Amino acid sequence: MARNQQPTNQPTNQPTNKLTNQP
């Protein structure tokens, strides 16, 4: 469970942080 949440949270946080940091 913990291993499945790590890889699923990384890719979801990257695109959300880049889009929020650009504007």
Coordinates of C-alpha atoms in Angstrom, one line a residue:
M1 CA 0.0 0.0 0.0
A2 CA 2.7 2.5 0.9
R3 CA 4.7 1.4 -2.1
N4 CA 1.8 2.1 -4.4
Q5 CA 1.1 5.5 -3.0
Q6 CA 4.7 6.8 -3.5
P7 CA 5.0 6.3 -7.3
T8 CA 1.4 7.4 -7.7
N9 CA 2.0 10.7 -5.8
Q10 CA 5.2 11.6 -7.5
P11 CA 3.9 11.9 -11.0
T12 CA 0.8 13.6 -9.8
N13 CA 2.7 16.2 -7.8
Q14 CA 5.3 17.0 -10.5
P15 CA 2.8 18.3 -13.2
T16 CA 0.8 20.1 -10.6
N17 CA 3.8 21.9 -9.1
K18 CA 5.2 23.0 -12.5
L19 CA 1.9 24.4 -13.6
T20 CA 1.4 26.3 -10.4
N21 CA 5.0 27.6 -10.4
Q22 CA 4.9 28.9 -14.0
P23 CA 2.0 31.4 -13.7

